[in-house]
Amino acid sequence: MAVEVRTRYAPSPTGYMHIGNLRTALYEYLIAKSNNGKFILRIEDTDQERYVEGAVDLIYRTLKLVGLKHDEGPDIGGEYGPYVQSQRKDTYMPYAKKLVEQGDAYYCFCTKERLAKLREEQEAAGMTCRYDRHCLSLSKEEVERKLAAGEPFVIRQKMPQSGVTTFEDAVYGTITVDNSELEDQILIKSDGLPTYNFANVIDDHLMRITHVVRGSEYLSSTPKYNLLYKAFGWEIPTYVHLPLITKTDGAKISKRAGDASFEDLMEMGYLPEAIVNYVALLGWSPGTNQEIFSLQELEKVFNIDGISKSPAAFDFAKLNWFNGEYIRKLSLEEFNNLAKPYYEKAIANKNIDFMKISKLLQVRTEVLKTIPETVDFIDALPDYDKELYVHKKSKTNLENSLESLKAAVPVLEAIEDWNEQTIHDELLKLVEKMGIKNSQMLWPIRIAISGKLVTPGGAIEIADILGKEETIRRIKIGIEKLSA
Ligand code: GLU
């Protein structure tokens, strides 16, 4: 029987989900699902100093929002729990001790001060900073004595001093490093907790993870993990390291530099489905021209072979395009519900029918956060330059615009049932009577009632949204402006 594919998303609760994290989670999920396997959530919180309150909830919320449902995890349990590393404290030490017994690890009692001094000396000598194996030479008796005396210690992995370690990565191919380059990394810290470097190996093994998917920044540590698997005689998982995500200028994306996290994108009004679709293609290609994929489709077509090792650039313009496509797929009601909070930011007038605005905006919006600046003129007429009335293509100038506005007022005042149809019919009748072009009436009206060069929808739609009284009031302001 084939081994069940098991992947894990193993975030450290740092308080935000950057795009790289989300992509890792997505690819883990897709590798599991496209193979009928299991997707496991494991919280890696052994670095207590980095722990952020509420960060775990954020992870649950995000996974839920984007539809990545885990099959095992802290909140739902599973056969290989607990799924929070701090709750597995006692699991790691026996394995570390076993390595010590085998001669693959050793106790280190070096003080912070000694290590700092060592680093200083190495730096001064222009050497790479690394542990000098000072404690490797301690005799068994000395170690026993220090332990019995309660001296603080860490446990370090003992790297081979010669030879090479080679491994296969599903994306990067064969990677070979000289063992002499590997530092004797810490496995168990002085607080008794494992480092990430140790815990990830133990847990991936105990949780029967078959595919380890993570950012390429872990590629250089992977030989050390492999030496651990070898020391235990465990099977090495398939490694899938993912390329860097950069900005369009090639610089690395980082939260610290203010680059958007998943939460930031949500705040800006991107739809989770659009983000997922876009992120899926950041480093993976289906091998066809198809760009729009639902999560369900991705679950079927995703494959490791489509992952590329060249850096993927995060391009807002492209994400905007995806978001627009997903906005168009919504029903008008769904769009209106999403847009409502953005309307409310810009429009205080309770008489405005948001649905009418949504009809205009759904076809042209890419990002919801642009809505307030697009619709704010509905709430209050901005001050505008009368040069806006001059438009070559519409054949308008200051004089004929004034004439059109003046003629429109009594006609609009006479409309009893104010709606798009009646406004349209009456204005066009007037156009015919005056013997002018449609644009010579509609351009000045649109400018007068919006005060903007670019608006969602034309004069008639905007007049309908504003209502009769406000439309006429604004046209009169336009007349004053043009008469001055
Ligand atoms: N806890 C690590 C991180 O958040 C996980 C790396 C891995 O997936 O092995 O970066």
Short mmCIF file of C-alpha atoms and ligand atoms in Angstrom, two decimals:
data_model
loop_
_atom_site.label_atom_id
_atom_site.label_comp_id
_atom_site.label_asym_id
_atom_site.label_seq_id
_atom_site.Cartn_x
_atom_site.Cartn_y
_atom_site.Cartn_z
CA MET A 1 0.00 0.00 0.00
CA ALA A 2 1.30 3.44 -0.88
CA VAL A 3 2.30 5.62 2.04
CA GLU A 4 -0.25 8.30 2.82
CA VAL A 5 0.99 11.76 1.88
CA ARG A 6 1.15 13.93 4.99
CA THR A 7 2.22 17.56 4.94
CA ARG A 8 2.37 20.04 7.74
CA TYR A 9 2.10 23.75 8.04
CA ALA A 10 4.31 24.66 10.98
CA PRO A 11 4.05 28.37 11.70
CA SER A 12 5.71 30.12 14.58
CA PRO A 13 3.12 32.34 16.23
CA THR A 14 4.69 35.68 15.39
CA GLY A 15 1.51 37.70 15.09
CA TYR A 16 1.15 38.05 11.36
CA MET A 17 1.04 35.93 8.27
CA HIS A 18 3.31 37.14 5.55
CA ILE A 19 2.74 36.20 1.96
CA GLY A 20 5.51 33.61 2.06
CA ASN A 21 3.84 31.89 5.03
CA LEU A 22 0.54 31.82 3.26
CA ARG A 23 2.11 30.35 0.14
CA THR A 24 3.85 27.67 2.18
CA ALA A 25 0.56 26.75 3.86
CA LEU A 26 -1.22 26.71 0.52
CA TYR A 27 1.35 24.49 -1.20
CA GLU A 28 1.44 22.10 1.76
CA TYR A 29 -2.32 21.89 1.61
CA LEU A 30 -2.37 21.39 -2.14
CA ILE A 31 0.34 18.73 -2.12
CA ALA A 32 -1.66 16.82 0.48
CA LYS A 33 -5.03 17.27 -1.21
CA SER A 34 -3.85 16.52 -4.74
CA ASN A 35 -2.59 13.21 -3.36
CA ASN A 36 -5.62 12.45 -1.18
CA GLY A 37 -3.37 13.01 1.79
CA LYS A 38 -3.56 14.82 5.10
CA PHE A 39 -2.71 18.42 5.93
CA ILE A 40 -1.54 18.96 9.49
CA LEU A 41 -1.23 22.17 11.48
CA ARG A 42 1.57 22.31 14.03
CA ILE A 43 2.36 25.34 16.12
CA GLU A 44 6.09 25.90 16.58
CA ASP A 45 6.32 27.97 19.72
CA THR A 46 9.52 26.77 21.35
CA ASP A 47 11.04 30.20 20.97
CA GLN A 48 9.16 31.69 23.89
CA GLU A 49 10.77 35.08 23.48
CA ARG A 50 9.11 35.53 20.13
CA TYR A 51 5.70 34.46 21.36
CA VAL A 52 2.92 36.94 20.59
CA GLU A 53 -0.43 36.90 22.36
CA GLY A 54 -3.33 36.06 20.05
CA ALA A 55 -1.04 34.89 17.27
CA VAL A 56 -2.38 31.35 17.25
CA ASP A 57 -5.94 32.58 16.81
CA LEU A 58 -4.78 34.63 13.89
CA ILE A 59 -3.40 31.48 12.28
CA TYR A 60 -6.73 29.67 12.71
CA ARG A 61 -8.65 32.66 11.38
CA THR A 62 -6.44 33.01 8.34
CA LEU A 63 -6.55 29.34 7.42
CA LYS A 64 -10.31 29.38 7.76
CA LEU A 65 -10.69 32.53 5.71
CA VAL A 66 -8.71 31.13 2.79
CA GLY A 67 -10.34 27.72 3.07
CA LEU A 68 -7.30 25.65 4.05
CA LYS A 69 -8.92 23.12 6.31
CA HIS A 70 -6.46 21.08 8.33
CA ASP A 71 -7.07 17.42 9.10
CA GLU A 72 -5.14 17.39 12.36
CA GLY A 73 -4.11 20.23 14.61
CA PRO A 74 -4.19 21.74 18.09
CA ASP A 75 -7.86 22.67 17.91
CA ILE A 76 -9.15 19.42 16.44
CA GLY A 77 -6.60 16.90 17.70
CA GLY A 78 -5.46 13.84 15.80
CA GLU A 79 -3.50 10.67 16.24
CA TYR A 80 -0.09 12.32 16.58
CA GLY A 81 -0.81 15.16 18.99
CA PRO A 82 -0.30 17.32 20.82
CA TYR A 83 0.26 19.66 17.90
CA VAL A 84 1.77 22.53 19.85
CA GLN A 85 5.48 22.17 20.44
CA SER A 86 5.45 23.75 23.89
CA GLN A 87 3.05 20.98 24.91
CA ARG A 88 5.50 18.38 23.65
CA LYS A 89 8.35 19.58 25.88
CA ASP A 90 9.10 16.18 27.33
CA THR A 91 9.23 14.53 23.95
CA TYR A 92 12.51 15.99 22.78
CA MET A 93 15.00 15.49 25.62
CA PRO A 94 15.06 11.67 25.46
CA TYR A 95 15.91 11.88 21.75
CA ALA A 96 18.68 14.36 22.45
CA LYS A 97 20.07 12.11 25.17
CA LYS A 98 20.01 9.19 22.80
CA LEU A 99 22.18 11.16 20.41
CA VAL A 100 24.57 11.98 23.23
CA GLU A 101 24.85 8.29 24.06
CA GLN A 102 25.50 7.44 20.43
CA GLY A 103 28.19 10.10 20.19
CA ASP A 104 26.18 12.24 17.75
CA ALA A 105 25.61 15.07 20.23
CA TYR A 106 27.23 16.46 23.37
CA TYR A 107 26.57 18.62 26.40
CA CYS A 108 27.90 22.13 26.26
CA PHE A 109 28.31 24.25 29.38
CA CYS A 110 29.83 27.31 27.77
CA THR A 111 28.59 30.52 29.29
CA LYS A 112 27.04 33.37 27.32
CA GLU A 113 30.13 35.42 28.16
CA ARG A 114 32.49 32.84 26.75
CA LEU A 115 30.46 32.53 23.56
CA ALA A 116 30.31 36.30 23.15
CA LYS A 117 34.05 36.55 23.58
CA LEU A 118 34.61 33.77 21.09
CA ARG A 119 32.42 35.55 18.59
CA GLU A 120 34.32 38.77 19.09
CA GLU A 121 37.66 37.07 18.56
CA GLN A 122 36.45 35.29 15.47
CA GLU A 123 35.03 38.47 14.06
CA ALA A 124 38.26 40.34 14.75
CA ALA A 125 40.20 37.61 12.96
CA GLY A 126 37.81 37.82 10.02
CA MET A 127 36.63 34.25 10.56
CA THR A 128 33.12 32.87 10.26
CA CYS A 129 31.59 32.83 13.71
CA ARG A 130 30.89 29.36 14.91
CA TYR A 131 31.15 27.28 18.03
CA ASP A 132 34.71 26.04 18.64
CA ARG A 133 33.70 22.64 20.09
CA HIS A 134 35.20 23.60 23.42
CA CYS A 135 32.94 21.20 25.38
CA LEU A 136 33.40 18.29 23.04
CA SER A 137 36.58 17.41 24.86
CA LEU A 138 34.98 17.20 28.30
CA SER A 139 35.34 13.78 29.84
CA LYS A 140 32.29 11.77 30.73
CA GLU A 141 33.08 12.32 34.43
CA GLU A 142 33.38 16.06 34.02
CA VAL A 143 30.02 16.17 32.27
CA GLU A 144 28.43 14.07 35.02
CA ARG A 145 29.90 16.32 37.68
CA LYS A 146 28.68 19.51 36.02
CA LEU A 147 25.22 18.06 35.49
CA ALA A 148 25.05 16.92 39.11
CA ALA A 149 26.11 20.40 40.21
CA GLY A 150 23.19 21.81 38.27
CA GLU A 151 25.27 23.81 35.79
CA PRO A 152 23.17 25.17 32.92
CA PHE A 153 23.78 23.40 29.65
CA VAL A 154 22.71 23.05 26.06
CA ILE A 155 22.99 19.98 23.89
CA ARG A 156 24.77 20.38 20.57
CA GLN A 157 24.74 18.25 17.49
CA LYS A 158 28.17 16.85 16.65
CA MET A 159 28.82 17.32 12.98
CA PRO A 160 31.18 15.10 11.05
CA GLN A 161 34.45 16.90 10.31
CA SER A 162 34.98 15.42 6.90
CA GLY A 163 33.04 14.11 3.97
CA VAL A 164 29.94 15.59 2.38
CA THR A 165 26.21 15.45 2.94
CA THR A 166 24.04 15.22 -0.11
CA PHE A 167 20.31 15.41 -0.41
CA GLU A 168 17.63 15.76 -3.01
CA ASP A 169 15.23 18.63 -3.04
CA ALA A 170 12.14 18.28 -5.20
CA VAL A 171 12.57 21.84 -6.47
CA TYR A 172 16.30 22.59 -6.22
CA GLY A 173 17.63 19.17 -7.19
CA THR A 174 20.75 17.65 -5.67
CA ILE A 175 22.39 19.72 -2.97
CA THR A 176 25.79 18.82 -1.59
CA VAL A 177 27.64 20.49 1.28
CA ASP A 178 30.97 19.84 2.92
CA ASN A 179 30.38 18.57 6.43
CA SER A 180 33.25 20.71 7.64
CA GLU A 181 31.07 23.75 6.94
CA LEU A 182 28.36 22.67 9.36
CA GLU A 183 28.32 24.18 12.82
CA ASP A 184 27.60 22.09 15.90
CA GLN A 185 24.14 23.56 16.24
CA ILE A 186 22.17 23.63 19.48
CA LEU A 187 19.45 21.00 19.74
CA ILE A 188 18.26 21.62 23.30
CA LYS A 189 18.46 25.13 24.74
CA SER A 190 19.36 26.01 28.32
CA ASP A 191 15.65 26.34 29.14
CA GLY A 192 15.25 22.67 28.27
CA LEU A 193 13.22 23.41 25.14
CA PRO A 194 14.36 22.22 21.74
CA THR A 195 15.45 24.61 19.02
CA TYR A 196 13.47 24.71 15.82
CA ASN A 197 16.35 22.84 14.24
CA PHE A 198 15.81 19.85 16.48
CA ALA A 199 12.07 19.94 17.06
CA ASN A 200 11.18 20.08 13.37
CA VAL A 201 13.02 16.82 12.72
CA ILE A 202 11.61 14.99 15.72
CA ASP A 203 8.07 16.15 15.08
CA ASP A 204 8.13 15.60 11.35
CA HIS A 205 9.24 12.05 12.04
CA LEU A 206 6.77 11.37 14.86
CA MET A 207 3.92 12.95 12.91
CA ARG A 208 4.82 10.84 9.88
CA ILE A 209 5.27 13.83 7.62
CA THR A 210 6.15 12.72 4.10
CA HIS A 211 6.70 16.13 2.45
CA VAL A 212 8.41 19.03 4.15
CA VAL A 213 7.49 22.23 2.35
CA ARG A 214 9.10 25.48 3.43
CA GLY A 215 10.95 28.57 2.30
CA SER A 216 14.33 28.23 0.62
CA GLU A 217 15.95 30.00 3.60
CA TYR A 218 15.92 26.56 5.24
CA LEU A 219 17.77 24.91 2.39
CA SER A 220 21.20 25.50 3.92
CA SER A 221 20.17 23.94 7.26
CA THR A 222 18.69 20.87 5.69
CA PRO A 223 21.95 18.87 5.60
CA LYS A 224 22.06 19.19 9.40
CA TYR A 225 18.54 17.82 9.62
CA ASN A 226 19.49 14.96 7.35
CA LEU A 227 22.39 14.06 9.62
CA LEU A 228 19.88 13.87 12.47
CA TYR A 229 17.58 11.58 10.49
CA LYS A 230 20.60 9.44 9.68
CA ALA A 231 21.73 9.32 13.30
CA PHE A 232 18.30 8.06 14.33
CA GLY A 233 18.04 5.73 11.35
CA TRP A 234 14.83 7.44 10.23
CA GLU A 235 13.51 7.86 6.74
CA ILE A 236 14.14 11.30 5.25
CA PRO A 237 11.01 13.11 4.00
CA THR A 238 10.68 14.62 0.54
CA TYR A 239 11.97 18.18 0.71
CA VAL A 240 10.15 20.86 -1.20
CA HIS A 241 11.87 24.19 -0.71
CA LEU A 242 10.11 27.18 -2.19
CA PRO A 243 11.71 30.11 -4.01
CA LEU A 244 11.98 33.52 -2.48
CA ILE A 245 9.16 35.99 -2.99
CA THR A 246 10.49 39.40 -3.96
CA LYS A 247 9.08 42.77 -4.80
CA THR A 248 8.92 43.76 -8.44
CA ASP A 249 12.30 45.46 -8.06
CA GLY A 250 13.83 42.20 -6.88
CA ALA A 251 14.17 43.22 -3.20
CA LYS A 252 13.14 40.71 -0.58
CA ILE A 253 9.65 41.10 0.84
CA SER A 254 9.65 41.75 4.54
CA LYS A 255 7.08 42.74 7.09
CA ARG A 256 9.65 44.85 8.85
CA ALA A 257 10.17 46.90 5.71
CA GLY A 258 6.43 47.55 5.71
CA ASP A 259 5.49 45.09 3.00
CA ALA A 260 1.94 43.83 3.12
CA SER A 261 1.05 40.78 5.16
CA PHE A 262 -2.06 38.74 4.48
CA GLU A 263 -3.98 40.77 7.06
CA ASP A 264 -2.88 44.00 5.42
CA LEU A 265 -4.15 42.75 2.09
CA MET A 266 -7.49 41.84 3.63
CA GLU A 267 -7.66 45.28 5.17
CA MET A 268 -7.05 46.84 1.76
CA GLY A 269 -10.05 45.00 0.47
CA TYR A 270 -8.63 42.09 -1.43
CA LEU A 271 -10.82 39.01 -1.55
CA PRO A 272 -9.33 35.90 0.07
CA GLU A 273 -10.12 33.85 -3.05
CA ALA A 274 -8.21 36.31 -5.22
CA ILE A 275 -5.24 36.33 -2.85
CA VAL A 276 -5.14 32.52 -2.80
CA ASN A 277 -5.37 32.32 -6.57
CA TYR A 278 -2.60 34.85 -7.04
CA VAL A 279 -0.35 33.36 -4.36
CA ALA A 280 -0.76 29.88 -5.87
CA LEU A 281 0.89 31.20 -9.01
CA LEU A 282 3.78 32.82 -7.15
CA GLY A 283 6.28 30.09 -7.84
CA TRP A 284 4.03 27.49 -9.41
CA SER A 285 2.79 27.16 -12.94
CA PRO A 286 0.07 24.81 -14.18
CA GLY A 287 1.90 24.42 -17.49
CA THR A 288 -1.06 25.98 -19.34
CA ASN A 289 -2.25 29.54 -19.84
CA GLN A 290 -5.04 29.22 -17.32
CA GLU A 291 -4.78 31.84 -14.59
CA ILE A 292 -8.06 31.75 -12.73
CA PHE A 293 -8.22 28.77 -10.37
CA SER A 294 -10.59 28.10 -7.53
CA LEU A 295 -9.12 26.30 -4.54
CA GLN A 296 -11.05 23.18 -5.55
CA GLU A 297 -9.48 23.29 -9.00
CA LEU A 298 -6.04 23.76 -7.51
CA GLU A 299 -6.60 20.73 -5.29
CA LYS A 300 -6.92 18.71 -8.46
CA VAL A 301 -4.22 20.15 -10.69
CA PHE A 302 -1.46 21.18 -8.32
CA ASN A 303 1.77 19.24 -8.68
CA ILE A 304 5.27 19.63 -7.31
CA ASP A 305 6.78 19.53 -10.79
CA GLY A 306 5.22 22.90 -11.54
CA ILE A 307 7.12 24.64 -8.74
CA SER A 308 9.92 26.83 -9.98
CA LYS A 309 13.14 27.63 -8.19
CA SER A 310 13.52 31.13 -9.58
CA PRO A 311 12.34 33.92 -7.29
CA ALA A 312 8.74 34.99 -7.74
CA ALA A 313 7.90 38.68 -7.81
CA PHE A 314 4.89 39.88 -5.90
CA ASP A 315 3.20 42.32 -8.23
CA PHE A 316 0.34 44.42 -6.92
CA ALA A 317 -0.81 45.23 -10.44
CA LYS A 318 -1.30 41.54 -11.09
CA LEU A 319 -3.03 40.96 -7.76
CA ASN A 320 -5.34 43.87 -8.56
CA TRP A 321 -6.25 42.22 -11.81
CA PHE A 322 -7.07 38.95 -10.04
CA ASN A 323 -9.09 40.80 -7.46
CA GLY A 324 -11.10 42.55 -10.16
CA GLU A 325 -11.82 39.20 -11.78
CA TYR A 326 -13.09 37.82 -8.47
CA ILE A 327 -15.16 40.91 -7.77
CA ARG A 328 -16.88 40.41 -11.12
CA LYS A 329 -17.80 36.86 -10.12
CA LEU A 330 -19.77 38.03 -7.09
CA SER A 331 -23.50 38.59 -7.16
CA LEU A 332 -24.56 42.23 -6.93
CA GLU A 333 -25.76 41.64 -3.36
CA GLU A 334 -22.46 40.07 -2.34
CA PHE A 335 -20.54 42.93 -3.84
CA ASN A 336 -22.80 45.46 -2.17
CA ASN A 337 -22.26 43.81 1.22
CA LEU A 338 -18.50 43.90 0.80
CA ALA A 339 -18.50 47.47 -0.46
CA LYS A 340 -20.86 48.80 2.21
CA PRO A 341 -18.25 49.55 4.88
CA TYR A 342 -16.23 51.43 2.26
CA TYR A 343 -19.26 53.47 1.20
CA GLU A 344 -19.94 54.28 4.82
CA LYS A 345 -16.45 55.68 5.18
CA ALA A 346 -17.17 58.28 2.52
CA ILE A 347 -20.93 58.78 2.51
CA ALA A 348 -22.81 60.01 5.57
CA ASN A 349 -26.04 60.79 3.73
CA LYS A 350 -28.51 58.08 4.71
CA ASN A 351 -30.74 58.67 1.68
CA ILE A 352 -28.21 57.31 -0.77
CA ASP A 353 -29.08 53.89 -2.17
CA PHE A 354 -25.81 51.93 -2.07
CA MET A 355 -27.15 49.28 -4.43
CA LYS A 356 -27.28 51.86 -7.20
CA ILE A 357 -23.63 52.69 -6.61
CA SER A 358 -22.74 49.01 -6.51
CA LYS A 359 -24.28 48.52 -9.94
CA LEU A 360 -21.82 51.07 -11.28
CA LEU A 361 -18.81 50.00 -9.27
CA GLN A 362 -18.85 46.23 -9.47
CA VAL A 363 -17.77 46.23 -13.10
CA ARG A 364 -14.92 48.66 -12.60
CA THR A 365 -13.50 48.05 -9.12
CA GLU A 366 -10.24 46.18 -8.63
CA VAL A 367 -9.53 46.94 -4.99
CA LEU A 368 -12.20 47.81 -2.44
CA LYS A 369 -10.02 50.31 -0.63
CA THR A 370 -10.26 52.67 -3.61
CA ILE A 371 -14.03 52.94 -3.14
CA PRO A 372 -14.16 55.85 -0.67
CA GLU A 373 -12.13 58.15 -2.90
CA THR A 374 -14.26 57.09 -5.87
CA VAL A 375 -17.60 57.87 -4.26
CA ASP A 376 -16.86 60.70 -1.84
CA PHE A 377 -18.26 63.30 -4.28
CA ILE A 378 -21.69 61.76 -3.71
CA ASP A 379 -21.63 62.95 -0.13
CA ALA A 380 -20.29 66.40 -0.75
CA LEU A 381 -19.59 68.26 -3.97
CA PRO A 382 -15.86 68.93 -4.06
CA ASP A 383 -14.57 72.31 -5.04
CA TYR A 384 -13.53 72.03 -8.67
CA ASP A 385 -11.90 74.00 -11.41
CA LYS A 386 -14.32 75.26 -14.04
CA GLU A 387 -11.84 74.22 -16.73
CA LEU A 388 -13.27 70.72 -16.23
CA TYR A 389 -16.23 71.88 -18.35
CA VAL A 390 -13.95 72.30 -21.33
CA HIS A 391 -13.72 68.97 -23.11
CA LYS A 392 -12.66 68.70 -26.69
CA LYS A 393 -14.16 65.33 -27.45
CA SER A 394 -17.53 66.35 -26.03
CA LYS A 395 -17.32 69.65 -27.89
CA THR A 396 -17.94 71.63 -24.74
CA ASN A 397 -16.58 74.97 -23.64
CA LEU A 398 -17.43 77.36 -20.82
CA GLU A 399 -20.15 79.12 -22.82
CA ASN A 400 -22.14 76.20 -24.18
CA SER A 401 -21.77 74.37 -20.85
CA LEU A 402 -23.43 77.30 -19.12
CA GLU A 403 -26.25 77.30 -21.67
CA SER A 404 -26.84 73.57 -21.24
CA LEU A 405 -26.93 73.79 -17.45
CA LYS A 406 -29.31 76.74 -17.53
CA ALA A 407 -31.66 74.93 -19.90
CA ALA A 408 -31.51 71.71 -17.88
CA VAL A 409 -32.72 73.21 -14.60
CA PRO A 410 -36.42 73.80 -15.49
CA VAL A 411 -36.57 70.49 -17.35
CA LEU A 412 -35.24 68.56 -14.34
CA GLU A 413 -37.43 70.52 -11.96
CA ALA A 414 -40.45 69.39 -13.92
CA ILE A 415 -39.67 65.68 -13.52
CA GLU A 416 -42.06 64.15 -11.03
CA ASP A 417 -40.97 60.56 -10.99
CA TRP A 418 -37.17 60.83 -10.61
CA ASN A 419 -35.39 57.80 -12.05
CA GLU A 420 -32.80 56.95 -14.69
CA GLN A 421 -35.41 56.49 -17.39
CA THR A 422 -37.24 59.79 -16.83
CA ILE A 423 -34.02 61.76 -16.43
CA HIS A 424 -32.70 60.22 -19.62
CA ASP A 425 -35.85 60.87 -21.64
CA GLU A 426 -36.26 64.47 -20.55
CA LEU A 427 -32.64 65.44 -21.05
CA LEU A 428 -32.52 63.89 -24.50
CA LYS A 429 -35.69 65.67 -25.50
CA LEU A 430 -34.02 68.89 -24.44
CA VAL A 431 -30.89 68.02 -26.44
CA GLU A 432 -32.99 67.54 -29.51
CA LYS A 433 -34.86 70.77 -28.97
CA MET A 434 -31.61 72.69 -28.56
CA GLY A 435 -30.06 70.98 -31.57
CA ILE A 436 -26.87 70.10 -29.68
CA LYS A 437 -24.92 66.88 -29.25
CA ASN A 438 -25.78 64.58 -26.33
CA SER A 439 -22.32 65.12 -24.90
CA GLN A 440 -22.81 68.87 -24.84
CA MET A 441 -25.59 68.35 -22.30
CA LEU A 442 -24.31 65.29 -20.43
CA TRP A 443 -20.69 66.36 -19.98
CA PRO A 444 -21.51 69.67 -18.23
CA ILE A 445 -24.15 68.03 -16.06
CA ARG A 446 -21.78 65.29 -14.96
CA ILE A 447 -19.10 67.83 -14.09
CA ALA A 448 -21.57 70.03 -12.26
CA ILE A 449 -22.99 67.24 -10.11
CA SER A 450 -19.72 65.42 -9.40
CA GLY A 451 -17.02 68.08 -9.57
CA LYS A 452 -14.76 65.36 -10.95
CA LEU A 453 -13.25 64.48 -14.26
CA VAL A 454 -13.57 60.75 -13.71
CA THR A 455 -16.65 59.25 -12.09
CA PRO A 456 -18.22 55.82 -11.86
CA GLY A 457 -21.13 56.08 -14.26
CA GLY A 458 -22.40 59.00 -16.27
CA ALA A 459 -24.54 62.08 -15.64
CA ILE A 460 -27.85 60.25 -15.65
CA GLU A 461 -26.82 57.50 -13.24
CA ILE A 462 -25.22 59.97 -10.87
CA ALA A 463 -28.24 62.28 -10.97
CA ASP A 464 -30.42 59.33 -10.09
CA ILE A 465 -28.19 58.42 -7.13
CA LEU A 466 -28.04 62.00 -5.84
CA GLY A 467 -31.78 62.59 -6.09
CA LYS A 468 -33.64 65.46 -7.67
CA GLU A 469 -33.06 68.18 -5.11
CA GLU A 470 -29.32 67.66 -4.75
CA THR A 471 -28.82 67.32 -8.50
CA ILE A 472 -30.51 70.64 -9.17
CA ARG A 473 -28.70 72.32 -6.28
CA ARG A 474 -25.35 71.25 -7.72
CA ILE A 475 -26.26 72.32 -11.23
CA LYS A 476 -27.10 75.75 -9.88
CA ILE A 477 -23.70 75.92 -8.24
CA GLY A 478 -22.23 75.10 -11.65
CA ILE A 479 -24.23 77.89 -13.26
CA GLU A 480 -22.90 80.35 -10.68
CA LYS A 481 -19.34 79.16 -11.26
CA LEU A 482 -19.68 79.54 -15.02
CA SER A 483 -21.41 82.92 -14.77
CA ALA A 484 -18.72 84.39 -12.52
N1 GLU B 1 8.33 27.44 12.27
C1 GLU B 1 9.02 27.63 11.04
C2 GLU B 1 8.66 28.98 10.47
O1 GLU B 1 7.65 29.54 10.87
C3 GLU B 1 8.61 26.54 10.09
C4 GLU B 1 9.59 26.14 9.10
C5 GLU B 1 9.21 24.77 8.53
O2 GLU B 1 8.15 24.71 7.89
O3 GLU B 1 9.90 23.80 8.76
O4 GLU B 1 9.36 29.50 9.66
#
